[in-house]
Amino acid sequence: MAADLKFAKTHEWVRPEADGVLTVGVSSYAVEALTDLVFMQLPAVGRKVKAGESFGEIESVKAVSDLYAPVSGEIVEVNAALPGKLETLGKDPYGEGWVVRIKADNPAEMDGLLDRAAYDSLVGSQPH
Amino acid sequence: MTRSSAASPTDGLTLNTLTIWWDAAADGPTNMAADEWLAAEAERRGSLLLRFYGWTETTISLGGFQKIDEARQMDAIRGVPLVRRPSGGGAIVHGSDLTYAAAVPKSHPWGASPQVFYDALHGAMVETLAEHGIRAWPHPADARSRHDESLFFCFDRRATGDLVMAGPASGTVSKIMGSAQRRLAGVVLQHGSLLLRGNTAVAGSARHPAVSDIVVGQSVPEETALSRAWGARIAHGLGVAVREEEAPFVRGCDLEREAFSSRFRDDRWTARR
């Protein structure tokens, strides 16, 4: 897992890209906990989201989970191939399994996210 | 969903408690809205809430991502009202089943992963049914899975932890209880159904073997007594006390209820896929 990632408590990861856009995905912990993914609904490009707002949904065997925007901004790209290749989320969650790219309204919101150590501590403390 | 966060007179009594809400029968949209209310209340209280409820008429609840056209083209359920659940899974025919919703904060030991909550509640039901001489067991993880999205009805699918029984025909095994979840930011809402008695309002592929079809010649537990015994088993598993409350939503204010139910009456929700 790359060290430059930040995490939301709702298990989305964020990676700042060279062009200033943030790439967002789902942590390997969350993907493993959901097991057997069957469907994913992505947002439309151009949609504005607020931090903490649901921007998509993912269905595993009998559980629907919301995906939450870790920062406010505009969805500028979605991984349109992902719903047809959900196994990618498990195989490469921090690479090919990215979900959306967001142009953040306020990059300082990143400061409120967890670094890798804090996220590992969070998921390590959760009951299994 | 937003709602009042004012302190409740029950605050302080709930952390070591399983609270059970007994609700009046309602239509599908009202029941789905009541379940969202339940989830918000579980998150606010920080404890497990369980709601038992009925249906004013036979109703099909669709899983969160099922295709509406599939339901509308199915002869076996033509004319039966449809409502879409926020949770996943397949379609369920409600009306003569034991329907429940349970909500638990994600910080709770049962809220962290989907299977833990399924297994806790379904395991308690296995024990409760056994008290009545009815043998059911969880569909094992290593068994050949019949989970297939092409199967429309929940009770035609098999996932790990679904409850099954032997029968009604010799050599057959039938699913009698299934559950599905909606995992929100801070709380998990789990819907579930136990096919206690057969539903005569539907036929053909919509009619699945119920407990009453399987234990022929043996008495089937009364629904309220079974629900109460199950609640006690669940509480025992957690090591907490049971507290029963009159459910505030279905019997509550008409305007507030209608406001919360409107999303589930809207075709943009019901026909979203």
Tab-separated table of C-alpha atoms in Angstrom:
chain	number	residue	atom	x	y	z
A	1	MET	CA	0.000	0.000	0.000
A	2	ALA	CA	1.448	3.378	-0.986
A	3	ALA	CA	2.449	5.622	1.905
A	4	ASP	CA	0.932	8.748	0.329
A	5	LEU	CA	-2.629	7.511	0.816
A	6	LYS	CA	-5.072	9.066	3.228
A	7	PHE	CA	-8.161	7.285	4.524
A	8	ALA	CA	-11.689	8.157	5.610
A	9	LYS	CA	-13.191	6.404	8.613
A	10	THR	CA	-15.763	5.042	6.161
A	11	HIS	CA	-12.929	3.091	4.433
A	12	GLU	CA	-12.371	5.138	1.277
A	13	TRP	CA	-8.745	5.919	0.392
A	14	VAL	CA	-7.513	9.119	-1.271
A	15	ARG	CA	-4.356	9.699	-3.310
A	16	PRO	CA	-3.320	13.179	-4.522
A	17	GLU	CA	-2.212	13.071	-8.146
A	18	ALA	CA	0.328	15.304	-9.877
A	19	ASP	CA	-2.443	17.269	-11.618
A	20	GLY	CA	-4.046	18.169	-8.274
A	21	VAL	CA	-6.957	15.761	-8.706
A	22	LEU	CA	-7.636	13.221	-5.953
A	23	THR	CA	-8.041	9.562	-6.805
A	24	VAL	CA	-10.482	7.738	-4.511
A	25	GLY	CA	-10.944	4.027	-3.925
A	26	VAL	CA	-12.071	1.493	-1.324
A	27	SER	CA	-9.612	0.050	1.197
A	28	SER	CA	-8.623	-3.590	1.006
A	29	TYR	CA	-9.986	-4.036	4.536
A	30	ALA	CA	-13.467	-2.926	3.441
A	31	VAL	CA	-13.397	-5.021	0.261
A	32	GLU	CA	-12.421	-8.125	2.202
A	33	ALA	CA	-15.109	-7.503	4.818
A	34	LEU	CA	-17.810	-7.233	2.163
A	35	THR	CA	-16.834	-10.433	0.291
A	36	ASP	CA	-18.422	-11.586	-2.987
A	37	LEU	CA	-19.187	-8.265	-4.687
A	38	VAL	CA	-22.027	-8.441	-7.185
A	39	PHE	CA	-22.962	-4.910	-8.290
A	40	MET	CA	-21.662	-1.362	-8.194
A	41	GLN	CA	-23.321	1.936	-8.990
A	42	LEU	CA	-21.072	4.863	-9.849
A	43	PRO	CA	-21.892	8.578	-9.982
A	44	ALA	CA	-22.085	10.665	-13.157
A	45	VAL	CA	-19.044	12.680	-14.161
A	46	GLY	CA	-19.627	16.316	-13.254
A	47	ARG	CA	-21.575	15.592	-10.084
A	48	LYS	CA	-20.734	17.818	-7.137
A	49	VAL	CA	-20.346	16.035	-3.802
A	50	LYS	CA	-19.836	17.163	-0.245
A	51	ALA	CA	-17.484	15.471	2.187
A	52	GLY	CA	-19.341	12.614	3.870
A	53	GLU	CA	-22.009	12.433	1.154
A	54	SER	CA	-22.792	9.108	-0.499
A	55	PHE	CA	-21.601	9.122	-4.116
A	56	GLY	CA	-22.110	5.488	-5.035
A	57	GLU	CA	-23.199	2.082	-3.807
A	58	ILE	CA	-21.698	-1.355	-3.842
A	59	GLU	CA	-23.606	-4.594	-3.324
A	60	SER	CA	-22.064	-7.742	-1.994
A	61	VAL	CA	-23.927	-10.944	-1.285
A	62	LYS	CA	-26.933	-9.488	0.538
A	63	ALA	CA	-25.346	-6.259	1.779
A	64	VAL	CA	-25.522	-2.853	0.146
A	65	SER	CA	-22.860	-0.369	1.261
A	66	ASP	CA	-22.614	3.309	0.471
A	67	LEU	CA	-19.420	4.904	-0.805
A	68	TYR	CA	-18.787	8.266	0.839
A	69	ALA	CA	-16.923	11.242	-0.566
A	70	PRO	CA	-13.842	11.839	1.587
A	71	VAL	CA	-13.674	15.475	0.445
A	72	SER	CA	-15.997	17.980	-1.203
A	73	GLY	CA	-15.583	18.634	-4.898
A	74	GLU	CA	-16.533	17.598	-8.410
A	75	ILE	CA	-16.372	14.075	-9.791
A	76	VAL	CA	-14.181	14.522	-12.861
A	77	GLU	CA	-13.684	10.875	-13.811
A	78	VAL	CA	-15.124	7.486	-12.882
A	79	ASN	CA	-13.635	4.049	-13.388
A	80	ALA	CA	-16.366	2.974	-15.772
A	81	ALA	CA	-14.795	-0.450	-16.294
A	82	LEU	CA	-15.033	-1.315	-12.604
A	83	PRO	CA	-18.704	-2.424	-12.367
A	84	GLY	CA	-17.977	-5.029	-15.054
A	85	LYS	CA	-14.778	-6.212	-13.340
A	86	LEU	CA	-15.574	-6.059	-9.645
A	87	GLU	CA	-12.873	-8.604	-8.886
A	88	THR	CA	-10.394	-5.775	-9.564
A	89	LEU	CA	-11.432	-4.177	-6.281
A	90	GLY	CA	-10.089	-7.187	-4.433
A	91	LYS	CA	-7.057	-7.876	-6.616
A	92	ASP	CA	-5.732	-4.322	-6.903
A	93	PRO	CA	-7.717	-2.005	-4.616
A	94	TYR	CA	-5.068	0.764	-4.625
A	95	GLY	CA	-4.311	0.606	-8.345
A	96	GLU	CA	-6.666	-0.622	-11.073
A	97	GLY	CA	-9.458	-0.739	-8.503
A	98	TRP	CA	-9.709	3.045	-8.159
A	99	VAL	CA	-13.315	4.266	-8.177
A	100	VAL	CA	-13.517	8.018	-8.930
A	101	ARG	CA	-11.331	11.081	-9.312
A	102	ILE	CA	-12.419	14.227	-7.499
A	103	LYS	CA	-11.347	17.817	-8.079
A	104	ALA	CA	-11.426	19.040	-4.496
A	105	ASP	CA	-13.039	22.346	-3.561
A	106	ASN	CA	-10.759	22.700	-0.588
A	107	PRO	CA	-7.628	20.516	-0.541
A	108	ALA	CA	-7.194	21.366	3.152
A	109	GLU	CA	-10.027	18.882	3.840
A	110	MET	CA	-7.388	16.211	3.276
A	111	ASP	CA	-5.915	17.206	6.632
A	112	GLY	CA	-8.972	15.748	8.353
A	113	LEU	CA	-8.364	12.291	6.915
A	114	LEU	CA	-6.382	9.497	8.530
A	115	ASP	CA	-2.842	8.611	7.575
A	116	ARG	CA	-1.968	4.972	7.037
A	117	ALA	CA	-0.899	4.336	10.634
A	118	ALA	CA	-4.063	5.863	12.047
A	119	TYR	CA	-6.239	3.895	9.600
A	120	ASP	CA	-4.437	0.651	10.395
A	121	SER	CA	-5.040	1.372	14.054
A	122	LEU	CA	-8.731	2.014	13.366
A	123	VAL	CA	-9.337	-1.215	11.469
A	124	GLY	CA	-7.087	-3.142	13.831
A	125	SER	CA	-9.309	-2.134	16.723
A	126	GLN	CA	-12.498	-3.209	14.995
A	127	PRO	CA	-13.932	-6.558	15.930
A	128	HIS	CA	-13.786	-9.265	13.283
B	1	MET	CA	-32.405	11.135	6.704
B	2	THR	CA	-32.446	13.797	9.351
B	3	ARG	CA	-34.346	13.688	12.559
B	4	SER	CA	-34.398	15.172	15.999
B	5	SER	CA	-31.398	14.434	18.160
B	6	ALA	CA	-33.089	15.656	21.326
B	7	ALA	CA	-32.372	13.637	24.430
B	8	SER	CA	-34.830	10.833	25.021
B	9	PRO	CA	-36.222	9.841	28.417
B	10	THR	CA	-34.779	6.402	27.661
B	11	ASP	CA	-31.207	7.688	27.346
B	12	GLY	CA	-28.910	5.973	29.771
B	13	LEU	CA	-31.074	2.855	29.824
B	14	THR	CA	-30.104	1.623	26.403
B	15	LEU	CA	-26.390	0.928	26.299
B	16	ASN	CA	-26.713	-2.453	27.993
B	17	THR	CA	-30.061	-3.224	26.484
B	18	LEU	CA	-31.599	-4.863	23.455
B	19	THR	CA	-34.595	-2.684	22.700
B	20	ILE	CA	-37.519	-4.289	20.887
B	21	TRP	CA	-40.121	-2.265	19.041
B	22	TRP	CA	-43.455	-3.953	18.383
B	23	ASP	CA	-45.047	-2.201	15.470
B	24	ALA	CA	-48.478	-2.046	13.909
B	25	ALA	CA	-49.007	-3.419	10.414
B	26	ALA	CA	-48.276	-0.882	7.692
B	27	ASP	CA	-47.799	-0.649	3.951
B	28	GLY	CA	-44.422	-1.179	2.302
B	29	PRO	CA	-43.208	2.449	2.085
B	30	THR	CA	-44.143	3.116	5.700
B	31	ASN	CA	-42.351	-0.017	6.846
B	32	MET	CA	-39.178	0.860	4.915
B	33	ALA	CA	-39.203	4.375	6.332
B	34	ALA	CA	-39.721	2.984	9.832
B	35	ASP	CA	-36.657	0.808	9.357
B	36	GLU	CA	-34.562	3.829	8.383
B	37	TRP	CA	-35.875	5.535	11.499
B	38	LEU	CA	-34.842	2.479	13.509
B	39	ALA	CA	-31.317	2.668	12.083
B	40	ALA	CA	-30.978	6.343	12.936
B	41	GLU	CA	-32.202	5.675	16.457
B	42	ALA	CA	-29.770	2.759	16.936
B	43	GLU	CA	-26.907	4.996	15.878
B	44	ARG	CA	-28.055	7.779	18.201
B	45	ARG	CA	-28.451	5.427	21.175
B	46	GLY	CA	-25.337	3.414	20.402
B	47	SER	CA	-27.127	0.122	20.950
B	48	LEU	CA	-28.936	-2.695	19.154
B	49	LEU	CA	-32.582	-2.160	18.238
B	50	LEU	CA	-34.943	-4.804	16.904
B	51	ARG	CA	-38.288	-4.111	15.245
B	52	PHE	CA	-41.055	-6.617	14.551
B	53	TYR	CA	-43.773	-5.602	12.147
B	54	GLY	CA	-46.551	-6.689	9.846
B	55	TRP	CA	-47.984	-5.731	6.479
B	56	THR	CA	-51.463	-4.390	5.775
B	57	GLU	CA	-51.520	-6.404	2.537
B	58	THR	CA	-49.328	-8.945	0.822
B	59	THR	CA	-46.344	-6.980	-0.503
B	60	ILE	CA	-43.178	-7.812	-2.453
B	61	SER	CA	-40.006	-6.158	-1.185
B	62	LEU	CA	-37.274	-5.935	-3.810
B	63	GLY	CA	-33.576	-5.945	-3.016
B	64	GLY	CA	-31.794	-2.633	-3.412
B	65	PHE	CA	-30.477	-3.360	-6.917
B	66	GLN	CA	-33.025	-5.755	-8.387
B	67	LYS	CA	-34.495	-4.832	-11.758
B	68	ILE	CA	-38.049	-3.544	-11.543
B	69	ASP	CA	-38.937	-4.921	-14.983
B	70	GLU	CA	-38.240	-8.422	-13.772
B	71	ALA	CA	-40.831	-7.965	-11.036
B	72	ARG	CA	-43.367	-6.324	-13.301
B	73	GLN	CA	-43.161	-9.114	-15.872
B	74	MET	CA	-43.575	-11.963	-13.391
B	75	ASP	CA	-47.046	-13.504	-13.604
B	76	ALA	CA	-46.823	-15.098	-10.156
B	77	ILE	CA	-46.826	-11.693	-8.437
B	78	ARG	CA	-48.868	-9.639	-10.867
B	79	GLY	CA	-50.928	-7.046	-9.023
B	80	VAL	CA	-49.052	-7.428	-5.733
B	81	PRO	CA	-47.709	-4.084	-4.399
B	82	LEU	CA	-43.960	-3.598	-4.724
B	83	VAL	CA	-41.586	-1.707	-2.471
B	84	ARG	CA	-37.817	-1.477	-2.780
B	85	ARG	CA	-35.718	-2.097	0.313
B	86	PRO	CA	-32.576	-0.102	1.019
B	87	SER	CA	-30.876	-3.451	1.768
B	88	GLY	CA	-29.552	-5.990	-0.693
B	89	GLY	CA	-30.611	-9.520	-1.570
B	90	GLY	CA	-33.553	-10.952	-3.497
B	91	ALA	CA	-37.298	-10.324	-3.511
B	92	ILE	CA	-39.439	-11.432	-0.569
B	93	VAL	CA	-43.191	-11.999	-0.404
B	94	HIS	CA	-44.372	-10.487	2.869
B	95	GLY	CA	-47.660	-10.985	4.600
B	96	SER	CA	-47.491	-14.295	6.414
B	97	ASP	CA	-43.793	-14.265	7.266
B	98	LEU	CA	-42.136	-13.089	10.459
B	99	THR	CA	-40.534	-9.825	9.320
B	100	TYR	CA	-37.896	-8.056	11.355
B	101	ALA	CA	-35.445	-5.207	11.078
B	102	ALA	CA	-32.436	-4.892	13.352
B	103	ALA	CA	-29.994	-2.019	13.532
B	104	VAL	CA	-26.632	-1.888	15.220
B	105	PRO	CA	-23.918	0.806	15.298
B	106	LYS	CA	-20.797	-0.136	13.337
B	107	SER	CA	-18.812	0.356	16.531
B	108	HIS	CA	-20.768	-2.527	18.089
B	109	PRO	CA	-19.105	-5.990	17.975
B	110	TRP	CA	-21.911	-7.158	15.677
B	111	GLY	CA	-21.600	-4.176	13.326
B	112	ALA	CA	-18.086	-4.590	11.981
B	113	SER	CA	-18.647	-7.129	9.213
B	114	PRO	CA	-21.765	-8.465	7.457
B	115	GLN	CA	-21.457	-12.123	8.379
B	116	VAL	CA	-21.111	-11.536	12.122
B	117	PHE	CA	-24.531	-9.892	12.372
B	118	TYR	CA	-26.212	-12.515	10.140
B	119	ASP	CA	-24.750	-15.345	12.141
B	120	ALA	CA	-25.612	-13.833	15.518
B	121	LEU	CA	-29.292	-13.341	14.724
B	122	HIS	CA	-29.720	-16.515	12.676
B	123	GLY	CA	-27.923	-18.585	15.305
B	124	ALA	CA	-30.306	-17.306	17.954
B	125	MET	CA	-33.221	-18.316	15.721
B	126	VAL	CA	-31.843	-21.858	15.357
B	127	GLU	CA	-31.878	-22.150	19.155
B	128	THR	CA	-35.340	-20.599	19.421
B	129	LEU	CA	-36.841	-22.971	16.850
B	130	ALA	CA	-35.150	-25.904	18.589
B	131	GLU	CA	-37.060	-25.006	21.756
B	132	HIS	CA	-40.193	-25.756	19.726
B	133	GLY	CA	-38.849	-29.015	18.384
B	134	ILE	CA	-38.038	-27.539	14.967
B	135	ARG	CA	-34.605	-28.309	13.545
B	136	ALA	CA	-33.078	-25.685	11.294
B	137	TRP	CA	-29.435	-24.971	10.574
B	138	PRO	CA	-27.293	-22.342	8.837
B	139	HIS	CA	-26.375	-22.990	5.219
B	140	PRO	CA	-22.672	-23.783	5.617
B	141	ALA	CA	-19.916	-21.706	4.087
B	142	ASP	CA	-18.335	-24.690	2.412
B	143	ALA	CA	-21.564	-25.956	0.859
B	144	ARG	CA	-22.157	-25.480	-2.828
B	145	SER	CA	-23.475	-21.941	-3.090
B	146	ARG	CA	-26.720	-21.272	-4.874
B	147	HIS	CA	-26.267	-17.546	-4.649
B	148	ASP	CA	-27.160	-16.404	-8.110
B	149	GLU	CA	-28.283	-12.900	-8.987
B	150	SER	CA	-30.442	-14.330	-11.755
B	151	LEU	CA	-32.688	-15.912	-9.115
B	152	PHE	CA	-35.378	-13.348	-8.379
B	153	PHE	CA	-36.604	-14.536	-4.998
B	154	CYS	CA	-34.526	-14.445	-1.824
B	155	PHE	CA	-35.822	-17.887	-0.885
B	156	ASP	CA	-34.496	-19.422	-4.107
B	157	ARG	CA	-30.970	-18.190	-3.318
B	158	ARG	CA	-28.580	-19.634	-0.750
B	159	ALA	CA	-25.879	-17.682	1.001
B	160	THR	CA	-23.691	-18.623	3.925
B	161	GLY	CA	-25.710	-18.444	7.137
B	162	ASP	CA	-29.187	-18.585	5.569
B	163	LEU	CA	-31.372	-20.894	7.663
B	164	VAL	CA	-32.544	-24.108	6.030
B	165	MET	CA	-34.639	-27.112	7.024
B	166	ALA	CA	-35.034	-30.626	5.697
B	167	GLY	CA	-38.240	-31.000	3.667
B	168	PRO	CA	-40.984	-30.712	2.747
B	169	ALA	CA	-40.292	-33.601	0.373
B	170	SER	CA	-37.942	-36.377	1.381
B	171	GLY	CA	-34.367	-35.535	0.494
B	172	THR	CA	-35.027	-31.836	-0.078
B	173	VAL	CA	-33.733	-28.870	1.879
B	174	SER	CA	-35.616	-25.556	1.966
B	175	LYS	CA	-34.481	-22.109	2.958
B	176	ILE	CA	-36.744	-20.729	5.672
B	177	MET	CA	-34.926	-17.572	6.790
B	178	GLY	CA	-32.796	-14.994	5.019
B	179	SER	CA	-31.508	-11.532	5.867
B	180	ALA	CA	-29.909	-8.624	4.032
B	181	GLN	CA	-28.115	-5.480	5.078
B	182	ARG	CA	-27.662	-1.816	4.305
B	183	ARG	CA	-24.319	-0.660	5.654
B	184	LEU	CA	-24.357	3.091	6.245
B	185	ALA	CA	-21.555	5.295	7.524
B	186	GLY	CA	-22.136	4.600	11.199
B	187	VAL	CA	-24.853	1.974	11.438
B	188	VAL	CA	-25.938	-1.322	9.893
B	189	LEU	CA	-29.592	-2.004	9.082
B	190	GLN	CA	-30.445	-5.675	8.664
B	191	HIS	CA	-33.753	-6.839	7.225
B	192	GLY	CA	-34.907	-10.405	7.503
B	193	SER	CA	-37.773	-12.788	6.994
B	194	LEU	CA	-38.691	-16.154	8.476
B	195	LEU	CA	-41.209	-18.089	6.386
B	196	LEU	CA	-43.323	-19.203	9.279
B	197	ARG	CA	-46.540	-19.890	7.372
B	198	GLY	CA	-47.301	-20.241	3.697
B	199	ASN	CA	-48.720	-17.228	1.896
B	200	THR	CA	-51.914	-18.144	0.044
B	201	ALA	CA	-52.026	-14.782	-1.753
B	202	VAL	CA	-49.357	-15.909	-4.210
B	203	ALA	CA	-48.740	-19.110	-6.131
B	204	GLY	CA	-46.298	-20.744	-8.465
B	205	SER	CA	-42.714	-19.580	-8.292
B	206	ALA	CA	-43.613	-16.974	-5.659
B	207	ARG	CA	-44.747	-19.613	-3.174
B	208	HIS	CA	-41.891	-21.120	-1.173
B	209	PRO	CA	-42.071	-23.870	1.447
B	210	ALA	CA	-42.703	-22.389	4.876
B	211	VAL	CA	-42.072	-23.899	8.293
B	212	SER	CA	-45.772	-24.839	8.428
B	213	ASP	CA	-45.418	-26.773	5.165
B	214	ILE	CA	-42.442	-28.683	6.505
B	215	VAL	CA	-43.491	-29.598	10.049
B	216	VAL	CA	-46.815	-31.119	9.011
B	217	GLY	CA	-48.640	-32.589	11.993
B	218	GLN	CA	-46.604	-30.500	14.410
B	219	SER	CA	-47.699	-27.182	15.871
B	220	VAL	CA	-46.099	-24.057	14.459
B	221	PRO	CA	-45.129	-21.448	17.060
B	222	GLU	CA	-47.294	-18.362	17.330
B	223	GLU	CA	-45.487	-15.418	15.757
B	224	THR	CA	-45.396	-13.003	18.690
B	225	ALA	CA	-44.297	-15.672	21.154
B	226	LEU	CA	-41.591	-16.841	18.770
B	227	SER	CA	-40.409	-13.260	18.193
B	228	ARG	CA	-40.235	-12.586	21.923
B	229	ALA	CA	-38.333	-15.829	22.583
B	230	TRP	CA	-35.928	-14.974	19.746
B	231	GLY	CA	-35.352	-11.512	21.169
B	232	ALA	CA	-34.533	-13.062	24.542
B	233	ARG	CA	-32.030	-15.410	22.867
B	234	ILE	CA	-30.371	-12.532	21.042
B	235	ALA	CA	-30.100	-10.546	24.271
B	236	HIS	CA	-28.672	-13.574	26.032
B	237	GLY	CA	-25.984	-13.838	23.361
B	238	LEU	CA	-25.008	-10.246	24.016
B	239	GLY	CA	-25.282	-10.533	27.773
B	240	VAL	CA	-27.787	-7.660	27.931
B	241	ALA	CA	-31.360	-7.186	29.104
B	242	VAL	CA	-34.422	-6.884	26.869
B	243	ARG	CA	-36.397	-3.671	26.950
B	244	GLU	CA	-39.685	-3.516	25.049
B	245	GLU	CA	-40.964	-0.194	23.766
B	246	GLU	CA	-43.977	0.812	21.754
B	247	ALA	CA	-42.621	1.646	18.315
B	248	PRO	CA	-42.758	5.382	17.737
B	249	PHE	CA	-42.934	5.532	13.959
B	250	VAL	CA	-45.919	3.708	12.490
B	251	ARG	CA	-48.146	4.828	15.347
B	252	GLY	CA	-46.618	8.306	15.353
B	253	CYS	CA	-47.409	11.647	13.775
B	254	ASP	CA	-49.041	11.381	10.330
B	255	LEU	CA	-47.139	14.300	8.818
B	256	GLU	CA	-43.748	13.131	10.011
B	257	ARG	CA	-44.467	9.560	8.930
B	258	GLU	CA	-45.574	10.690	5.485
B	259	ALA	CA	-42.478	12.854	5.077
B	260	PHE	CA	-40.180	9.943	5.841
B	261	SER	CA	-42.187	7.480	3.759
B	262	SER	CA	-42.356	9.622	0.627
B	263	ARG	CA	-39.007	8.441	-0.749
B	264	PHE	CA	-40.204	4.839	-0.708
B	265	ARG	CA	-43.464	5.792	-2.504
B	266	ASP	CA	-41.566	7.592	-5.256
B	267	ASP	CA	-41.165	5.676	-8.510
B	268	ARG	CA	-37.685	7.179	-8.857
B	269	TRP	CA	-36.742	4.962	-5.910
B	270	THR	CA	-38.879	1.914	-6.646
B	271	ALA	CA	-37.925	1.824	-10.341
B	272	ARG	CA	-34.359	3.029	-9.871
B	273	ARG	CA	-33.084	-0.032	-11.673
